[in-house]
Amino acid sequence: MRNAIVLTDLRKNFGEVQAVAGVNLEIADGEFFAMLGPSGSGKTTVLRLIAGFEIPDSGKIEIAGVDVSDTPPFNRDVNTVFQDYALFPHMTVQKNVEYGLRVKGVAKAEREARALKALERVKLIGYENRKPSQLSGGQRQRVALARAIVNEPKVLLLDEPLGALDLKLRHEMQKELKELQGALGITFIFVTHDQEEALTMADRIAVFNDGQIIQIGTPIEIYEKPANEFVAGFVGISNLLHEAASKAILGKTGTFSIRPEKIKIGSAFDRKASGIVTQVQFIGSFTRVDIELSQGDRLTLLKENDGTSESNPVLGSTLNISWDSKYEFLVG
Amino acid sequence: MRENRVSTWLYRHPKSRLAMLLSAPLTWLAVAYLGSLATMIFSAFWSVDSFTGNIVHQLTLTNFRILFSQSVYGVIAVRSLGIALFVTIVDALIAIPIAFFMAKVLSPKLRNFAVVIIILPLWASYLVKAYAWRTMFSDSGVLAWFFKPFHIATPGYGLFATAITLCYLWLPYMILPIYAGLERLPDSLLEASSDLGASAGKTFRRVIIPMIYPSIIAGSLFTFSLTLGDYIVVKIVGGKSQLMANVVYDNVGTAGNLPFAAAAALFPIIVILGYLTFVRRSGALENF
């Protein structure tokens, strides 16, 4: 498979701050790729480097096999959906969507037809003559999408595209973005700090921290086999067993991680432990139970709501737990 | 709770609150601004008895008949308009790049410093600055010295010197509103334009200029009306040239014909009103 994007040893400093500290990345054609990380981890800077808004200190950026490291943004075959949407307030929706075609000198009739098609794709027919100020947040998001895809770029870059939307709309847009990407076949690269968003939407995820990629993998790989303590902690709830607990419970050295939904109440599995219940939170479909082990580590487990919530563990009581040893993994 | 009694009363009486807030400024506005403007408009229709020099409080169109029939006033009006246009255009051309540099290139810390530098000349006396330009335009001035090796003669005192001096004087009034407009313009809009394939020139024409158009209009109102109302600079560096404001000044002072001065003073007011109407009609301000 051809690569849509290849980044080679990319570096970028802002004064004293190392924003991007040696990033190597290959993104395949047609992939839905997520760059996940906390704020300040360098993920947005990498996106801006790909778009051309920042000039790398060193390293190489290739788009569809062409080195674009010195190419200005207006000559790169990528388009961006901005976090604040960046719609032109003095233009109608239609004019906003037409903008890219207009500055490239596409004839009026073709421009209008393509803009309408793009607006149809994002379900915004009937809003052509509105100004951005007359639209809701979700509608602006759709205009920003239409304005980008109308240019038929090789790669679409999305900077925290759903960050400003409320939860319900966000879930709806997640689904639509995924469908849109499937229909267009364009490579999507999106930046997010929301691990759930990355897990649900992406084909592959790169987890960023301190300007570097810590791990690249499919959502299942990232979740089930986090490369280190940072990834385990950032993606999902992490249960860490440090030195003392590892030795006592697992009989191994090192720090181990186990996902909360893998831990069960009772002693049905081969790894057995017990601890004091420090917190019980009823969430709805789950009850979250925090336990403090005698070695000092805290474990969180998620007890499925199977109709026995009346008999949930009691705060301060001692609870026996167990898990299958195949679900524990070394993180450091 | 005793000390809060006044605040509580005001809290319960929003109309009294508003009255206390606005009565003083509204009185000032009505008496000092609108009152004097009305008086001026009225007196433009009076005349002066040529024997006694007393004002005749009888409505007449004499002043306007003189203004429109004597060609010298037409020449002065066109000249004043031309200089006002020149100053406005030159100031806009200088102000846009400076304001862009301040708002989009400088770091926020240096930005505030730059604003102070732009405002700084306004602290100096207007007369000092005008006389400084008089010195520079003189035969032995710095401009003559600079252009001498290129065999370019300075224009000396006259309309050109007047226009240049006015450009200098009113430049901050053009820079500041454009700077404010550009500062409000999110960087992401410029990035989006570039991202969508627009070169710097196209971004400037299609995004920056339409977005700061209201700011340019605001700045141009300053440069335009300040130029139309100025009679001192032209006296200092303008040689024998006269502008419309000089007609007003001379009729107030030397000629002692207040009604005629009032009639001439209507000229800049009518021009600015016409300009505002034109801007409104063009719809450029309703773009947002």
Coordinates of C-alpha atoms in Angstrom, one line a residue:
Chain A
M1 CA 0.0 0.0 0.0
R2 CA 1.2 3.5 -0.8
N3 CA 1.8 5.9 2.0
A4 CA -0.2 9.1 2.1
I5 CA 2.2 10.7 4.6
V6 CA 5.8 9.9 5.6
L7 CA 7.4 11.9 8.3
T8 CA 11.2 11.3 8.9
D9 CA 12.9 12.5 12.0
L10 CA 10.8 15.6 12.3
R11 CA 11.9 18.2 14.8
K12 CA 10.5 21.6 15.8
N13 CA 11.4 23.8 18.7
F14 CA 9.6 26.9 19.9
G15 CA 12.3 28.8 21.7
E16 CA 13.5 26.6 24.5
V17 CA 10.5 24.2 24.2
Q18 CA 10.9 21.1 22.2
A19 CA 7.5 20.8 20.6
V20 CA 8.4 17.9 18.3
A21 CA 11.4 15.9 19.1
G22 CA 12.1 13.4 16.4
V23 CA 8.9 12.0 15.0
N24 CA 8.9 9.2 12.4
L25 CA 5.6 8.2 11.1
E26 CA 4.0 6.4 8.0
I27 CA 0.4 6.8 7.3
A28 CA -1.1 4.6 4.6
D29 CA -3.4 5.8 1.8
G30 CA -7.1 5.8 2.9
E31 CA -6.3 5.4 6.6
F32 CA -8.3 7.0 9.4
F33 CA -5.4 8.0 11.7
A34 CA -5.5 9.5 15.1
M35 CA -2.8 11.5 16.9
L36 CA -3.6 11.2 20.6
G37 CA -1.9 12.8 23.5
P38 CA -2.3 15.3 26.3
S39 CA -2.1 19.1 25.5
G40 CA 1.5 20.1 24.8
S41 CA 2.5 16.7 23.6
G42 CA 3.3 17.9 20.1
K43 CA 0.4 16.3 18.2
T44 CA -1.0 19.6 17.0
T45 CA 2.4 20.8 16.0
V46 CA 2.9 17.7 13.9
L47 CA -0.5 18.4 12.2
R48 CA 0.5 22.0 11.6
L49 CA 3.9 20.9 10.1
I50 CA 2.0 18.5 7.7
A51 CA -0.3 21.4 6.7
G52 CA 2.7 23.7 6.3
F53 CA 1.7 26.3 8.9
E54 CA 5.0 25.7 10.7
I55 CA 8.4 25.1 9.1
P56 CA 10.3 22.1 10.6
D57 CA 13.7 22.7 12.2
S58 CA 14.9 19.5 10.6
G59 CA 13.4 16.3 9.1
K60 CA 11.3 15.5 6.1
I61 CA 7.6 15.6 5.3
E62 CA 6.4 13.6 2.3
I63 CA 2.8 13.8 1.0
A64 CA 1.9 11.1 -1.5
G65 CA 5.6 10.4 -2.2
V66 CA 6.6 14.0 -2.8
D67 CA 8.9 15.9 -0.4
V68 CA 6.9 19.0 0.6
S69 CA 9.2 20.2 3.5
D70 CA 9.8 23.5 1.7
T71 CA 6.4 23.8 0.1
P72 CA 4.0 26.6 1.3
P73 CA 0.6 25.5 2.6
F74 CA -1.2 26.8 -0.5
N75 CA 0.7 24.4 -2.7
R76 CA 0.2 21.3 -0.5
D77 CA -2.4 18.8 -1.4
V78 CA -3.9 18.7 2.0
N79 CA -6.7 20.5 3.6
T80 CA -7.4 21.3 7.2
V81 CA -10.5 21.4 9.4
F82 CA -9.6 23.9 12.1
Q83 CA -10.4 23.6 15.8
D84 CA -12.3 26.9 15.7
Y85 CA -13.5 26.1 12.2
A86 CA -12.0 29.4 10.8
L87 CA -14.9 30.1 8.6
F88 CA -14.7 33.4 6.8
P89 CA -17.3 35.6 8.6
H90 CA -17.8 37.9 5.6
M91 CA -18.8 35.2 3.2
T92 CA -21.9 33.0 3.0
V93 CA -21.8 29.3 3.5
Q94 CA -21.7 28.8 -0.3
K95 CA -18.9 31.3 -0.7
N96 CA -16.9 29.7 2.1
V97 CA -17.1 26.3 0.5
E98 CA -16.3 27.7 -2.9
Y99 CA -13.3 29.6 -1.6
G100 CA -10.6 27.0 -2.4
L101 CA -11.9 26.4 -5.9
R102 CA -12.2 30.2 -6.5
V103 CA -8.6 31.0 -5.6
K104 CA -7.5 28.1 -7.8
G105 CA -9.4 29.7 -10.7
V106 CA -12.1 27.0 -11.2
A107 CA -15.0 28.3 -13.4
K108 CA -18.1 29.6 -11.7
A109 CA -20.5 26.9 -12.9
E110 CA -18.2 24.0 -11.8
R111 CA -17.4 25.8 -8.6
E112 CA -21.1 26.1 -7.6
A113 CA -21.9 22.5 -8.6
R114 CA -19.0 21.1 -6.6
A115 CA -19.8 23.3 -3.6
L116 CA -23.4 22.1 -3.6
K117 CA -22.2 18.5 -3.8
A118 CA -19.9 19.0 -0.8
L119 CA -22.7 20.7 1.2
E120 CA -25.0 17.7 0.3
R121 CA -22.4 15.3 1.6
V122 CA -22.3 17.1 5.0
K123 CA -26.2 17.4 5.0
L124 CA -26.2 21.2 4.8
I125 CA -28.4 21.8 1.7
G126 CA -30.7 24.8 2.3
Y127 CA -28.1 26.8 4.3
E128 CA -26.1 28.1 1.3
N129 CA -27.0 31.7 1.8
R130 CA -26.5 31.9 5.5
K131 CA -23.6 33.6 7.1
P132 CA -21.4 31.6 9.6
S133 CA -22.7 33.8 12.4
Q134 CA -26.2 32.4 11.7
L135 CA -25.3 28.8 12.2
S136 CA -25.0 26.5 15.2
G137 CA -21.7 25.0 16.3
G138 CA -22.5 21.7 14.7
Q139 CA -23.5 23.4 11.4
R140 CA -20.3 25.4 11.3
Q141 CA -18.4 22.2 11.8
R142 CA -20.1 20.8 8.7
V143 CA -19.3 23.9 6.7
A144 CA -15.7 23.6 7.7
L145 CA -15.7 20.0 6.5
A146 CA -17.4 20.8 3.2
R147 CA -15.0 23.6 2.6
A148 CA -12.1 21.2 3.0
I149 CA -13.4 18.2 1.1
V150 CA -14.6 20.2 -1.9
N151 CA -11.0 20.5 -2.9
E152 CA -10.6 16.7 -3.0
P153 CA -7.3 16.7 -1.1
K154 CA -5.1 13.7 -0.8
V155 CA -5.2 14.1 3.0
L156 CA -7.7 15.8 5.3
L157 CA -6.3 17.1 8.6
L158 CA -8.7 17.6 11.5
D159 CA -7.5 19.5 14.5
E160 CA -9.7 18.5 17.5
P161 CA -12.6 18.5 15.2
L162 CA -15.3 17.7 17.7
G163 CA -13.8 19.4 20.7
A164 CA -16.3 22.3 20.8
L165 CA -19.4 20.2 20.3
D166 CA -21.6 18.8 23.1
L167 CA -21.5 15.1 23.9
K168 CA -24.6 14.0 21.9
L169 CA -23.6 15.9 18.8
R170 CA -20.0 14.6 19.2
H171 CA -21.2 11.0 19.1
E172 CA -23.3 11.8 16.0
M173 CA -20.4 13.5 14.2
Q174 CA -18.0 10.7 15.1
K175 CA -20.3 8.3 13.2
E176 CA -20.7 10.7 10.3
L177 CA -17.0 11.5 10.0
K178 CA -16.3 7.7 9.9
E179 CA -18.9 7.3 7.2
L180 CA -17.7 10.3 5.2
Q181 CA -14.1 9.0 5.3
G182 CA -15.3 5.6 4.0
A183 CA -17.3 7.3 1.2
L184 CA -14.6 9.6 0.1
G185 CA -11.6 7.2 0.5
I186 CA -9.4 10.2 1.6
T187 CA -6.8 9.7 4.3
F188 CA -8.0 11.4 7.5
I189 CA -5.6 12.4 10.2
F190 CA -7.2 13.8 13.3
V191 CA -5.7 15.2 16.4
T192 CA -7.5 14.6 19.7
H193 CA -6.8 14.5 23.4
D194 CA -10.0 12.4 23.9
Q195 CA -8.9 8.7 24.1
E196 CA -12.4 7.5 23.6
E197 CA -12.7 9.4 20.4
A198 CA -9.5 8.0 19.1
L199 CA -10.4 4.5 20.1
T200 CA -13.9 4.6 18.4
M201 CA -12.9 6.3 15.2
A202 CA -9.4 5.5 14.2
D203 CA -7.9 2.7 12.2
R204 CA -4.6 3.3 13.9
I205 CA -3.5 5.6 16.7
A206 CA -0.2 7.3 17.5
V207 CA 0.1 8.2 21.2
F208 CA 2.2 11.3 21.7
N209 CA 4.0 12.6 24.8
D210 CA 6.7 15.2 25.2
G211 CA 7.1 15.7 21.4
Q212 CA 7.6 12.0 20.7
I213 CA 5.5 9.1 19.5
I214 CA 5.3 6.6 22.4
Q215 CA 3.3 4.0 20.6
I216 CA 1.6 3.4 17.2
G217 CA -1.0 0.7 16.8
T218 CA -4.6 -0.2 16.3
P219 CA -7.1 0.8 19.0
I220 CA -7.1 -2.8 20.3
E221 CA -3.3 -3.0 20.4
I222 CA -3.1 0.4 22.2
Y223 CA -5.7 -0.5 24.7
E224 CA -4.8 -4.1 25.4
K225 CA -1.0 -3.9 25.1
P226 CA 0.1 -0.4 26.1
A227 CA 3.8 0.1 25.6
N228 CA 4.4 1.7 28.9
E229 CA 3.0 3.2 32.0
F230 CA 2.2 6.5 30.2
V231 CA 0.1 4.9 27.5
A232 CA -1.6 2.6 30.0
G233 CA -2.5 5.7 32.1
F234 CA -3.6 7.9 29.2
V235 CA -5.7 5.4 27.3
G236 CA -8.4 4.0 29.6
I237 CA -8.2 3.6 33.3
S238 CA -5.0 2.1 34.4
N239 CA -4.4 -0.2 37.3
L240 CA -0.8 -0.3 38.2
L241 CA 0.9 -2.9 40.4
H242 CA 4.3 -1.6 41.5
E243 CA 7.3 -3.6 42.7
A244 CA 5.9 -4.8 46.1
A245 CA 2.4 -5.8 44.8
S246 CA 3.9 -7.5 41.7
K247 CA 6.1 -9.6 43.9
A248 CA 3.4 -10.6 46.3
I249 CA 0.6 -11.2 43.9
L250 CA 2.2 -12.1 40.6
G251 CA 5.5 -13.3 41.9
K252 CA 7.3 -11.2 39.2
T253 CA 9.5 -8.1 39.2
G254 CA 8.5 -4.8 37.4
T255 CA 5.4 -2.7 37.1
F256 CA 2.3 -4.4 35.7
S257 CA -1.0 -3.1 34.4
I258 CA -4.4 -4.6 34.4
R259 CA -7.6 -3.1 32.9
P260 CA -10.5 -2.6 35.3
E261 CA -13.0 -4.6 33.4
K262 CA -10.8 -7.7 33.5
I263 CA -10.8 -7.7 37.4
K264 CA -13.7 -9.7 38.9
I265 CA -15.1 -9.9 42.4
G266 CA -14.6 -13.4 43.9
S267 CA -11.8 -15.9 43.3
A268 CA -12.8 -17.6 40.0
F269 CA -9.4 -16.8 38.2
D270 CA -5.8 -17.7 38.8
R271 CA -4.6 -14.3 40.1
K272 CA -6.1 -13.6 43.5
A273 CA -5.9 -10.6 45.7
S274 CA -7.9 -8.8 48.4
G275 CA -8.1 -5.2 49.6
I276 CA -10.2 -2.6 51.4
V277 CA -13.0 -0.9 49.4
T278 CA -12.2 2.8 49.4
Q279 CA -14.9 4.1 46.9
V280 CA -18.1 2.8 45.3
Q281 CA -19.6 4.8 42.4
F282 CA -22.8 3.7 40.7
I283 CA -22.4 4.8 37.0
G284 CA -25.5 3.1 35.5
S285 CA -24.5 0.2 33.4
F286 CA -21.5 -0.3 35.7
T287 CA -20.4 0.2 39.3
R288 CA -16.9 1.5 39.7
V289 CA -15.2 0.0 42.8
D290 CA -11.8 1.3 44.1
I291 CA -9.8 -1.1 46.3
E292 CA -6.6 -0.4 48.2
L293 CA -4.2 -3.4 48.4
S294 CA -2.2 -4.0 51.6
Q295 CA 0.9 -3.3 49.5
G296 CA -0.3 0.3 48.9
D297 CA -1.4 0.1 45.2
R298 CA -5.0 1.0 44.3
L299 CA -7.0 -1.0 41.8
T300 CA -10.2 0.0 40.1
L301 CA -12.6 -2.6 38.9
L302 CA -15.8 -2.2 36.9
K303 CA -18.6 -4.4 38.1
E304 CA -21.2 -4.9 35.3
N305 CA -24.8 -4.0 36.3
D306 CA -26.3 -7.5 36.0
G307 CA -29.2 -6.8 38.3
T308 CA -27.3 -7.5 41.5
S309 CA -26.4 -3.8 42.2
E310 CA -28.3 -4.1 45.5
S311 CA -25.5 -6.3 46.8
N312 CA -22.6 -3.9 45.7
P313 CA -19.5 -4.0 47.9
V314 CA -19.7 -1.9 51.0
L315 CA -17.3 1.0 51.7
G316 CA -14.5 -0.1 54.1
S317 CA -15.2 -3.8 53.8
T318 CA -12.6 -6.3 52.6
L319 CA -13.1 -7.6 49.1
N320 CA -11.7 -10.6 47.4
I321 CA -10.9 -10.2 43.7
S322 CA -9.3 -12.2 40.9
W323 CA -8.3 -12.0 37.3
D324 CA -6.9 -14.1 34.5
S325 CA -3.1 -13.8 34.4
K326 CA -3.2 -13.4 30.6
Y327 CA -4.7 -9.9 31.0
E328 CA -1.8 -8.5 33.0
F329 CA 1.1 -6.9 31.1
L330 CA 4.4 -5.5 31.9
V331 CA 4.6 -1.7 31.4
G332 CA 7.9 -0.8 33.1
Chain B
M1 CA -26.1 46.8 56.4
R2 CA -26.6 50.6 56.8
E3 CA -23.8 51.6 54.4
N4 CA -25.5 49.7 51.6
R5 CA -28.7 51.7 51.7
V6 CA -27.9 53.9 48.6
S7 CA -26.8 50.9 46.6
T8 CA -29.9 49.0 47.6
W9 CA -32.1 51.9 46.6
L10 CA -30.4 52.1 43.2
Y11 CA -30.6 48.4 42.8
R12 CA -34.4 48.7 43.2
H13 CA -34.8 51.7 40.9
P14 CA -33.1 50.9 37.5
K15 CA -34.5 54.0 35.8
S16 CA -33.0 56.3 38.4
R17 CA -29.8 54.4 38.0
L18 CA -29.8 55.0 34.3
A19 CA -30.7 58.7 34.8
M20 CA -27.8 59.3 37.2
L21 CA -25.5 57.5 34.7
L22 CA -26.5 59.5 31.7
S23 CA -27.8 62.9 32.8
A24 CA -24.4 64.7 32.9
P25 CA -23.0 63.4 29.6
L26 CA -26.3 63.8 27.8
T27 CA -26.6 67.4 29.0
W28 CA -23.1 68.1 27.8
L29 CA -23.8 66.4 24.4
A30 CA -27.1 68.3 23.9
V31 CA -25.8 71.8 24.9
A32 CA -22.1 71.8 23.9
Y33 CA -22.3 69.7 20.7
L34 CA -25.8 69.7 19.2
G35 CA -26.6 73.1 20.6
S36 CA -23.6 74.8 19.0
L37 CA -24.0 72.8 15.8
A38 CA -27.6 74.0 15.5
T39 CA -26.6 77.6 16.3
M40 CA -24.0 77.4 13.5
I41 CA -26.4 76.0 11.0
F42 CA -28.9 78.7 11.9
S43 CA -26.4 81.5 11.7
A44 CA -25.3 80.4 8.3
F45 CA -28.6 81.8 7.0
W46 CA -28.0 85.3 8.6
S47 CA -25.9 88.1 7.2
V48 CA -23.8 91.0 8.2
D49 CA -24.8 94.6 7.7
S50 CA -21.9 95.9 5.5
F51 CA -22.1 99.5 7.0
T52 CA -22.4 98.7 10.8
G53 CA -20.8 95.3 10.8
N54 CA -23.7 94.0 13.0
I55 CA -25.3 90.6 12.4
V56 CA -28.7 90.8 10.7
H57 CA -30.9 88.1 12.3
Q58 CA -32.9 87.6 9.1
L59 CA -32.9 84.3 7.2
T60 CA -31.3 84.7 3.8
L61 CA -29.4 82.6 1.2
T62 CA -26.8 85.4 0.5
N63 CA -23.9 83.5 2.0
F64 CA -24.5 80.4 -0.1
R65 CA -25.1 82.5 -3.2
I66 CA -21.6 84.0 -2.7
L67 CA -20.0 80.6 -2.0
F68 CA -21.5 79.0 -5.1
S69 CA -21.1 82.0 -7.5
Q70 CA -17.5 83.0 -6.8
S71 CA -15.2 80.5 -8.5
V72 CA -12.5 80.9 -5.9
Y73 CA -14.6 79.0 -3.3
G74 CA -15.2 76.2 -5.7
V75 CA -11.4 75.9 -6.3
I76 CA -10.7 75.9 -2.6
A77 CA -13.4 73.3 -2.0
V78 CA -12.1 70.9 -4.6
R79 CA -8.5 71.5 -3.4
S80 CA -9.5 70.7 0.2
L81 CA -11.3 67.6 -0.9
G82 CA -8.4 66.5 -3.0
I83 CA -5.9 66.9 -0.1
A84 CA -8.3 65.1 2.3
L85 CA -8.5 62.2 -0.2
F86 CA -4.8 62.2 -0.7
V87 CA -4.0 62.2 3.0
T88 CA -6.6 59.4 3.6
I89 CA -5.3 57.2 0.8
V90 CA -1.6 57.7 1.7
D91 CA -2.2 57.1 5.4
A92 CA -4.2 53.9 4.6
L93 CA -1.4 52.6 2.4
I94 CA 1.2 53.3 5.1
A95 CA -1.0 52.2 8.0
I96 CA -2.1 48.8 6.7
P97 CA 1.4 47.2 6.6
I98 CA 2.4 48.8 9.9
A99 CA -0.8 47.6 11.6
F100 CA -0.4 44.2 10.1
F101 CA 3.2 44.0 11.4
M102 CA 2.1 45.1 14.8
A103 CA -0.9 42.7 15.1
K104 CA 0.4 39.6 13.3
V105 CA 4.2 39.6 13.4
L106 CA 5.2 41.1 16.7
S107 CA 5.0 39.2 19.9
P108 CA 2.2 40.3 22.3
K109 CA 4.7 42.0 24.6
L110 CA 6.3 44.0 21.8
R111 CA 2.9 44.7 20.4
N112 CA 1.9 47.0 23.4
F113 CA 5.3 48.7 23.1
A114 CA 4.6 49.4 19.4
V115 CA 1.2 50.9 20.2
V116 CA 2.9 53.3 22.7
I117 CA 5.4 54.2 20.0
I118 CA 2.6 55.0 17.5
I119 CA 0.7 57.1 20.1
L120 CA 3.8 58.8 21.3
P121 CA 3.9 61.6 18.6
L122 CA 0.3 62.5 19.7
W123 CA 1.8 63.7 23.1
A124 CA 3.9 66.3 21.3
S125 CA 2.4 69.6 20.5
Y126 CA 0.7 69.8 17.1
L127 CA 2.4 73.2 16.4
V128 CA 5.9 71.8 17.2
K129 CA 5.4 69.0 14.7
A130 CA 4.0 71.4 12.1
Y131 CA 7.0 73.8 12.5
A132 CA 9.4 70.8 12.5
W133 CA 8.0 70.0 9.0
R134 CA 8.4 73.7 8.0
T135 CA 12.1 73.4 8.9
M136 CA 12.4 70.2 6.9
F137 CA 10.8 71.7 3.8
S138 CA 12.8 74.9 3.9
D139 CA 15.5 75.6 1.3
S140 CA 18.3 74.6 3.6
G141 CA 16.2 71.9 5.3
V142 CA 17.0 68.2 5.6
L143 CA 14.9 67.3 2.6
A144 CA 16.7 69.7 0.3
W145 CA 20.0 68.4 1.7
F146 CA 19.0 64.8 1.1
F147 CA 17.7 65.2 -2.4
K148 CA 20.4 67.6 -3.6
P149 CA 22.9 64.8 -4.7
F150 CA 20.1 63.4 -6.9
H151 CA 19.4 66.8 -8.4
I152 CA 15.9 66.7 -7.2
A153 CA 14.5 70.1 -6.1
T154 CA 12.2 70.0 -3.0
P155 CA 8.8 71.4 -3.8
G156 CA 9.2 73.9 -0.9
Y157 CA 6.2 75.3 0.8
G158 CA 2.9 74.6 -0.8
L159 CA 0.0 72.1 -1.2
F160 CA 2.4 69.1 -1.4
A161 CA 4.2 70.1 1.8
T162 CA 0.7 70.6 3.4
A163 CA -0.5 67.2 2.3
I164 CA 2.7 65.4 3.5
T165 CA 2.6 67.2 6.9
L166 CA -1.1 66.3 7.3
C167 CA -0.3 62.6 6.4
Y168 CA 2.3 62.6 9.1
L169 CA 0.0 64.2 11.7
W170 CA -3.0 62.0 11.2
L171 CA -1.2 58.7 10.6
P172 CA -1.7 57.3 14.2
Y173 CA -5.5 57.9 13.8
M174 CA -5.4 55.5 10.8
I175 CA -3.0 52.9 12.3
L176 CA -4.8 52.4 15.6
P177 CA -8.3 51.4 14.2
I178 CA -6.7 49.1 11.6
Y179 CA -4.5 47.6 14.2
A180 CA -7.5 46.9 16.4
G181 CA -9.3 45.3 13.5
L182 CA -6.4 43.1 12.6
E183 CA -5.8 42.1 16.2
R184 CA -9.4 40.8 16.3
L185 CA -8.9 38.8 13.1
P186 CA -8.0 35.3 14.1
D187 CA -4.8 33.9 12.7
S188 CA -6.7 30.7 11.8
L189 CA -8.5 32.6 9.1
L190 CA -5.3 33.5 7.4
E191 CA -4.1 29.9 7.7
A192 CA -7.4 28.6 6.4
S193 CA -7.1 30.8 3.3
S194 CA -3.5 29.6 2.7
D195 CA -4.6 26.0 3.4
L196 CA -7.3 26.3 0.7
G197 CA -4.8 27.4 -1.9
A198 CA -4.6 31.2 -1.7
S199 CA -1.3 32.9 -2.0
A200 CA -0.4 35.8 0.3
G201 CA -1.8 38.3 -2.3
K202 CA -5.1 36.5 -2.7
T203 CA -5.5 36.2 1.1
F204 CA -4.8 39.9 1.4
R205 CA -7.4 40.8 -1.2
R206 CA -10.1 38.2 -0.3
V207 CA -9.9 37.9 3.5
I208 CA -7.8 40.6 5.1
I209 CA -9.1 43.7 3.3
P210 CA -12.8 42.7 3.6
M211 CA -12.4 41.9 7.2
I212 CA -10.7 45.2 8.2
Y213 CA -12.8 47.3 5.8
P214 CA -14.8 48.8 8.7
S215 CA -11.6 49.7 10.5
I216 CA -10.2 51.4 7.4
I217 CA -13.5 53.4 7.2
A218 CA -13.2 54.4 10.8
G219 CA -9.6 55.5 10.3
S220 CA -10.5 57.4 7.1
L221 CA -13.2 59.3 9.0
F222 CA -10.5 60.6 11.3
T223 CA -8.0 61.5 8.5
F224 CA -10.7 63.0 6.3
S225 CA -12.5 65.1 8.8
L226 CA -9.3 66.3 10.6
T227 CA -7.8 67.3 7.2
L228 CA -11.0 69.2 6.2
G229 CA -11.0 71.1 9.4
D230 CA -7.3 72.0 9.5
Y231 CA -6.2 75.6 8.7
I232 CA -2.9 75.8 10.7
V233 CA -0.7 73.4 8.8
V234 CA -1.5 75.1 5.5
K235 CA -0.6 78.4 7.1
I236 CA 2.8 77.0 8.3
V237 CA 4.0 74.9 5.4
G238 CA 1.4 75.8 2.6
G239 CA 2.9 79.0 1.4
K240 CA 0.1 81.2 0.0
S241 CA -2.3 78.2 -0.5
Q242 CA -5.7 78.3 1.2
L243 CA -8.0 75.5 2.3
M244 CA -11.7 75.6 3.2
A245 CA -10.9 75.9 6.9
N246 CA -8.9 79.1 6.2
V247 CA -12.0 80.6 4.7
V248 CA -13.8 79.9 7.9
Y249 CA -10.9 81.2 10.0
D250 CA -10.4 84.4 8.0
N251 CA -14.1 85.2 8.1
V252 CA -14.3 84.7 11.9
G253 CA -11.2 86.8 12.4
T254 CA -10.2 89.4 9.9
A255 CA -13.4 89.8 8.1
G256 CA -15.6 89.5 11.1
N257 CA -18.3 87.8 9.1
L258 CA -19.5 85.1 11.4
P259 CA -22.6 84.1 9.3
F260 CA -20.4 83.6 6.2
A261 CA -17.9 81.6 8.3
A262 CA -20.7 79.4 9.5
A263 CA -21.9 78.8 5.9
A264 CA -18.4 77.8 4.8
A265 CA -18.1 75.5 7.9
L266 CA -21.0 73.5 6.7
F267 CA -18.9 72.2 3.8
P268 CA -16.9 69.6 5.8
I269 CA -20.0 68.5 7.6
I270 CA -21.9 68.0 4.4
V271 CA -18.9 66.2 2.8
I272 CA -18.6 63.8 5.8
L273 CA -22.3 63.1 5.9
G274 CA -22.2 62.3 2.2
Y275 CA -19.2 60.0 2.7
L276 CA -21.0 58.2 5.5
T277 CA -24.1 57.8 3.4
F278 CA -22.0 56.4 0.6
V279 CA -20.3 53.9 2.9
R280 CA -23.6 52.8 4.3
R281 CA -25.2 52.4 0.9
S282 CA -22.2 50.3 -0.3
G283 CA -23.3 47.7 2.3
A284 CA -19.7 47.0 3.2
L285 CA -20.4 47.4 6.9
E286 CA -23.2 44.9 6.9
N287 CA -21.0 42.0 6.0
F288 CA -20.8 40.4 9.4

